[in-house]
Amino acid sequence: MSSTVLITIISLSLLAFMSAVILYFVAQKFKVYEDPRIDEVQAALPAANCGGCGFAGCRNMAEALVKADSFDGLNCPVGGAPVMAEAARILGKIAPVVDPTVAVLKCNGSPEFRPKTSSYNGASECRITASLYIGETDCSYGCLGNGDCERACAFDALHMNIATGLPEISDDKCVSCGACVKACPRNLIELRKKAKKDRKIYVACSNCDKGGPARKACKVACIACTKCQKVCAFNAITIENNLAYIDATKCTFCRKCAGECPTNSILELNFPPKKPKIEAEAETANV
Amino acid sequence: MLKTFPIGGVHPPENKLTADIPIEYLPVPENVIIPVSQHIGSPANPVVAKGDTVKVGQVIASGKGFVSANIHSSVSGKVSKIDLAPDSSGYRQTAVFIDVEGDDWLDTIDRSPDIVRDIKLSPEEIVKRCLESGIVGMGGAAFPSHVKLTVPSGKKCDVLIINGVECEPYLTSDHRLMLERGEQILAGVTILMKALKVDKAMIGIENNKPDAIAGMTRLAESFSGITVHPLKVKYPQGAEKQLIKALINREVPSGRLPLDVGAVVHNVGTAHAVYEAVQKNKPLFERVVTVTGKGLTKPGNFMVRIGTPLVKLIETAGGIPGNTGKIINGGPMMGKAVTNTDVPVVKGMSGVILVPGEESVRERIRPCIRCAKCVSACPMNLEPYLLMSLAERNLFERAEAERVTDCMECGSCSFTCPAGRPLLDYIRLGKSNVIKMARQRNLK
Amino acid sequence: MSNLLNVSQSPHVHGKESTQRLMLNVVIALIPAFITSVFYFGAGAVIVTATSVVSCLLFEYLIQRFVLRKPISINDGSALVTGILLAFNLPSNIPVLIIVIGSFVSIAVAKMTFGGIGNNPFNPALVGRVFMLISFPVQMTSWPVPKGFGTGYLDAVTGATPLAVIKEGLKNGEPISDLIARIPTPSQMFLGDMGGSMGEVAAIALLIGFAWLLIRKVITWHIPVSVIGSLALFTAILWRVNPEKNASPMFHILAGGVLLGAIFMATDYVTSPMVPKAMLIYGCGIGIITVIIRVYGAYPEGVSFAILIMNAFVPLMNSYIKPKRFGEEVKNG
């Protein structure tokens, strides 16, 4: 080997070695102490970084869990009970039982029920249309159909149905992170308690106008006639601002309210078809 | 060299189809819907109930708080109900529904046609009369005028500026008012000068109205302290800040009011309404509305009672053309597209434009080519392409730093954009989010 | 009324501007330069321009259709303009394959990889041209001299361009006064009777194009004036200091691609600043760097590199140089 090569190798190696030594000491001097449990808890979390827990990413949630005295108010909706149990085990705390939830759309105003009364032209984002005017129908509370919720969903659980103009939520993919709830400018999406076999009963309407204008705008609007409230034996239904609401924690899925509703505003999903002796219209189970 | 504002501006085609058509009184309709919120500020509270008989000029809703305005009945008849009615954007607002019977005016209103120049009220009484008569800005913004006439301590007004510009295409109501009621307008200007305690008033009129400029200049010779100034035709010359800059070369600082540079601006229509309120005791219940559009058979300028449904105006103008694609409340640059024709005429409605189908659909949105034409068009020297990009990506703190709240939504940027981008749509989104954010910050 | 009313946000009218019209006006502004290039270089001018335009349009179409699967936008005219400008930067006898490769680099690498129109940081035509210069230095530096309208594509006779003559001569120690005799006169250079790339030779044609662009409000005066002005200023200073070692400002403006670069390449919308103040700084930067490369650098011509270097600074300029907002200076009422 020529002397040039030798000198080059030696000088570069020396440079590398010196840098390594300097870096080691600097790293030691400026080291920030972090509780090693944060890394352990973070490894247990699903790493989706969706913000559903209310924190800015899984690392932030891990830090909060380690710092907290108890797990009250802290929950990872994506990971659910198994992940919270694991975190509890690592930190020696108790994970409270939190009911799993799923997103539902409180509007059923497809064009067959809710006629179009104007034609919107412009940037297709729901938040822009909502700030401009009432929307392409006469219902000032209903879904605008431009898909802000679909764009917000990071789990591929929400897709716009072109025929109905409404978003469809897939129960198995929805992790209840709440991104769609925040994205909807009309607050139409609610995280409701999950029931067995993905059954759902809820008032698919958010219209707070009086019965007359509500019904004129949409055939399946809630007109606050209070028939559902009267027939519910479990006090699960409240009526406020001309709109009925079914409390999912009290509802026993007896389905009596849906049968009473004169406008078919209450949606029953994933139930077996009603027995033929009941003359009420069978709700179509798949939306 | 005509005066103008130096930065930005665009030249939309003028289309002043109704400039030569004199004002025609629209017959009183069979029923009216009078919203209780026709102005900026708190909605007024109804003071009548179902079944009450009302006369023309009677107060039917009383303003709540300082920034609010009274609402007066524009017809005589019986109140049929107080209920929700859709406004221009379709959202329902409280309104007083009146079934019309006859045309019975309050006795206190002076209906004689002679022009009264002698002002008997003191400045404070003038402001009070404006408040009582429900006077709001007639240029479209509908800001309560008595608020503008109340100069807070510490601020001083040295000049009154009268906006006779009417820079929006199609609209001609101010033009006709200046041609036919010029003397009343100037009397109103003198009243405003007395209320503000200034001795100088400048009227700005765009150069596409030479007859109005000539007429007002001639009439102004017999009034003291009022001068008429022709201005270069450029949109948005009629915007408050641009008008002040063009006439007296003062720039209103960002986030502040014209009073901070010593000026107060009023529309010619407002001056006319003030004259009628102060000298004739007539509150604000009717206004001139331009009904125009390329397909209309009888477009015109109509004196309309507040609360008349739009459909009545369109009928008088020859009926709705078959190929109408859009109906605009206001001018084409800043007006609102309405969803149906049952919407009532309100104090701020300066015109109705019926747009044929081919012109009513927007262009396809294409990518931004960074030509910077929006930057050169913006009269406030903002960067619309950047504000749109920030609002799209929810970067509202940066939007605030880029002065998105300075935007007056004139529409010059969207008008100019060669790629047909909806710049103003997103800038409005940015503005509303920044205002929300700032409000939450101030609450903490 | 049977139809539903349209509702959209204001404004409800739109001006006559569109991307297509702007690009069309640029093409019209380039027609005088095309005419002079055919007049001086003959068939080669037509072949090179046609190849470049067709390749650029073809590559944009293929990429949008098969790779990106996006709507086709070749009819907005931007690829057409890139094709013409790329051609105008080339010698009229350059082989077709090299042009195709250059077009590919311009469109596919410099424009489409960044996201298509509006997203590229560097001027596509210049990126293509510089790539070709570095990859095919021999073909890209053999400049034909004008032989007239009837010249065949492969008949071109090459010779040194005025800039090359000056550069070589100065390197050999010859003073300017000797070199003047070997280059065309200023009036010849103004009319285009000199060797060089197809589009850069005829100053008069480019200035007519400039006037058209200004009248049709396609560009503003800021960038061309600041490029030419700063170039003139700095060459004037150097010339004053030593007239025997530096050519006059008039020479520098008429020789080489300054006019083509200042009027058509530096003013490219996507890669130039958005604010007039920033445009002036951008133009001055191009002028200075061009002078530095011409006087001290290895290449006789520096406009392409100068523009590309300043393109890199444009995002920074857009972030920090803001227009003075209406009502900004007065802080308190």
GROMACS .gro file of C-alpha atoms in nm, chain B residues 7 12 170 241-242 245 250-254 256 260 320-328 331-341 357 359-364 366-375 379-383 385-386 398 402-403 406 409-412 414-420 424-425 428, chain C residues 1-23 64 70-73 75-76 78 115-121 213 216-220 267-277 279 314-315 317-333:
model
  150
  294ILE     CA    1  -5.315   4.877  -0.473
  299PRO     CA    2  -6.549   4.326  -1.401
  457TYR     CA    3  -7.538   4.560  -1.254
  528LYS     CA    4  -6.107   5.171   0.325
  529GLN     CA    5  -6.034   5.205  -0.046
  532LYS     CA    6  -5.757   5.612   0.063
  537ARG     CA    7  -5.533   5.801   0.456
  538GLU     CA    8  -5.497   5.430   0.523
  539VAL     CA    9  -5.717   5.283   0.792
  540PRO     CA   10  -5.482   5.066   1.004
  541SER     CA   11  -5.536   4.694   1.008
  543ARG     CA   12  -5.926   4.947   1.311
  547ASP     CA   13  -5.925   5.617   1.366
  607ILE     CA   14  -8.849   3.480  -1.413
  608PRO     CA   15  -8.676   3.383  -1.738
  609GLY     CA   16  -8.688   3.014  -1.817
  610ASN     CA   17  -8.314   2.960  -1.828
  611THR     CA   18  -8.238   3.129  -1.496
  612GLY     CA   19  -7.957   2.945  -1.322
  613LYS     CA   20  -7.891   3.164  -1.021
  614ILE     CA   21  -8.057   3.448  -0.835
  615ILE     CA   22  -7.825   3.683  -0.650
  618GLY     CA   23  -7.409   4.248  -0.664
  619PRO     CA   24  -7.228   3.970  -0.852
  620MET     CA   25  -6.901   4.023  -0.668
  621MET     CA   26  -7.018   4.016  -0.307
  622GLY     CA   27  -7.383   3.914  -0.316
  623LYS     CA   28  -7.540   3.594  -0.186
  624ALA     CA   29  -7.707   3.337  -0.409
  625VAL     CA   30  -8.057   3.261  -0.282
  626THR     CA   31  -8.219   2.920  -0.271
  627ASN     CA   32  -8.576   3.025  -0.337
  628THR     CA   33  -8.773   3.334  -0.434
  644GLY     CA   34  -7.787   2.919  -1.671
  646GLU     CA   35  -7.316   3.199  -1.660
  647SER     CA   36  -7.426   3.060  -1.328
  648VAL     CA   37  -7.196   2.759  -1.305
  649ARG     CA   38  -6.843   2.794  -1.177
  650GLU     CA   39  -6.535   2.691  -1.370
  651ARG     CA   40  -6.362   2.363  -1.307
  653ARG     CA   41  -5.744   2.350  -1.171
  654PRO     CA   42  -5.408   2.349  -0.991
  655CYS     CA   43  -5.253   2.678  -0.887
  656ILE     CA   44  -4.996   2.794  -1.142
  657ARG     CA   45  -4.847   3.050  -0.903
  658CYS     CA   46  -4.903   3.333  -1.145
  659ALA     CA   47  -4.950   3.580  -0.854
  660LYS     CA   48  -5.242   3.753  -1.027
  661CYS     CA   49  -5.440   3.715  -0.706
  662VAL     CA   50  -5.164   3.898  -0.518
  666PRO     CA   51  -5.678   4.564  -0.262
  667MET     CA   52  -5.554   4.486   0.088
  668ASN     CA   53  -5.221   4.353  -0.046
  669LEU     CA   54  -5.269   4.008   0.098
  670GLU     CA   55  -5.161   3.680  -0.065
  672TYR     CA   56  -5.306   3.180  -0.285
  673LEU     CA   57  -5.125   3.136   0.045
  685ARG     CA   58  -5.018   3.094   1.029
  689GLU     CA   59  -5.066   3.638   0.735
  690ARG     CA   60  -5.346   3.882   0.823
  693ASP     CA   61  -5.781   4.195   0.696
  696GLU     CA   62  -6.414   3.941   0.098
  697CYS     CA   63  -6.439   4.162  -0.211
  698GLY     CA   64  -6.382   3.865  -0.441
  699SER     CA   65  -6.116   4.023  -0.663
  701SER     CA   66  -6.136   3.456  -0.717
  702PHE     CA   67  -6.245   3.678  -1.005
  703THR     CA   68  -5.894   3.696  -1.141
  704CYS     CA   69  -5.761   3.347  -1.082
  705PRO     CA   70  -5.681   3.189  -1.419
  706ALA     CA   71  -5.708   2.842  -1.272
  707GLY     CA   72  -6.064   2.902  -1.145
  711LEU     CA   73  -6.249   3.328  -0.139
  712ASP     CA   74  -6.431   3.011  -0.023
  715ARG     CA   75  -6.369   3.278   0.445
  732MET     CA   76  -8.911   2.703  -1.304
  733SER     CA   77  -8.812   2.341  -1.341
  734ASN     CA   78  -8.444   2.364  -1.272
  735LEU     CA   79  -8.293   2.398  -0.929
  736LEU     CA   80  -8.114   2.723  -0.859
  737ASN     CA   81  -7.737   2.714  -0.841
  738VAL     CA   82  -7.588   2.832  -0.516
  739SER     CA   83  -7.225   2.915  -0.467
  740GLN     CA   84  -7.015   3.159  -0.274
  741SER     CA   85  -6.946   3.505  -0.410
  742PRO     CA   86  -6.800   3.620  -0.647
  743HIS     CA   87  -7.049   3.500  -0.904
  744VAL     CA   88  -6.864   3.628  -1.204
  745HIS     CA   89  -6.522   3.540  -1.333
  746GLY     CA   90  -6.272   3.733  -1.538
  747LYS     CA   91  -6.160   3.624  -1.882
  748GLU     CA   92  -5.824   3.493  -1.764
  749SER     CA   93  -5.751   3.125  -1.782
  750THR     CA   94  -5.432   2.919  -1.776
  751GLN     CA   95  -5.488   2.829  -2.138
  752ARG     CA   96  -5.519   3.190  -2.254
  753LEU     CA   97  -5.205   3.289  -2.067
  754MET     CA   98  -5.005   3.006  -2.223
  795GLN     CA   99  -5.078   1.149  -1.670
  801LYS     CA  100  -5.508   1.164  -1.332
  802PRO     CA  101  -5.715   1.381  -1.565
  803ILE     CA  102  -5.519   1.478  -1.875
  804SER     CA  103  -5.422   1.841  -1.871
  806ASN     CA  104  -5.450   2.127  -2.324
  807ASP     CA  105  -5.362   2.391  -2.064
  809SER     CA  106  -4.787   2.455  -2.028
  846GLY     CA  107  -4.670   1.691  -0.869
  847GLY     CA  108  -4.733   1.843  -1.208
  848ILE     CA  109  -4.799   2.203  -1.295
  849GLY     CA  110  -4.766   2.446  -1.011
  850ASN     CA  111  -4.546   2.231  -0.792
  851ASN     CA  112  -4.206   2.225  -0.956
  852PRO     CA  113  -3.935   2.432  -0.788
  944LEU     CA  114  -4.652   3.987  -2.298
  947ARG     CA  115  -5.164   4.121  -2.267
  948LYS     CA  116  -5.074   4.144  -1.898
  949VAL     CA  117  -4.915   3.802  -1.896
  950ILE     CA  118  -4.609   3.921  -1.706
  951THR     CA  119  -4.515   4.239  -1.526
  998THR     CA  120  -4.067   3.494  -1.572
  999ASP     CA  121  -4.204   3.139  -1.559
 1000TYR     CA  122  -4.494   3.166  -1.313
 1001VAL     CA  123  -4.433   2.856  -1.112
 1002THR     CA  124  -4.068   2.914  -1.037
 1003SER     CA  125  -4.060   3.289  -0.984
 1004PRO     CA  126  -4.153   3.484  -0.672
 1005MET     CA  127  -4.507   3.602  -0.605
 1006VAL     CA  128  -4.443   3.951  -0.471
 1007PRO     CA  129  -4.304   4.243  -0.679
 1008LYS     CA  130  -4.039   4.330  -0.421
 1010MET     CA  131  -3.923   3.967  -0.805
 1045VAL     CA  132  -3.772   3.144  -0.443
 1046PRO     CA  133  -3.954   2.951  -0.167
 1048MET     CA  134  -3.826   3.468  -0.072
 1049ASN     CA  135  -4.194   3.384  -0.079
 1050SER     CA  136  -4.185   3.303   0.294
 1051TYR     CA  137  -4.002   3.611   0.410
 1052ILE     CA  138  -4.068   3.889   0.163
 1053LYS     CA  139  -4.427   3.992   0.218
 1054PRO     CA  140  -4.612   4.278   0.049
 1055LYS     CA  141  -4.675   4.579   0.267
 1056ARG     CA  142  -5.029   4.519   0.385
 1057PHE     CA  143  -5.292   4.789   0.354
 1058GLY     CA  144  -5.284   4.990   0.673
 1059GLU     CA  145  -4.979   4.812   0.807
 1060GLU     CA  146  -4.742   5.087   0.916
 1061VAL     CA  147  -4.958   5.264   1.169
 1062LYS     CA  148  -4.964   5.050   1.482
 1063ASN     CA  149  -5.184   5.270   1.702
 1064GLY     CA  150  -5.487   5.466   1.585
   0.00000   0.00000   0.00000
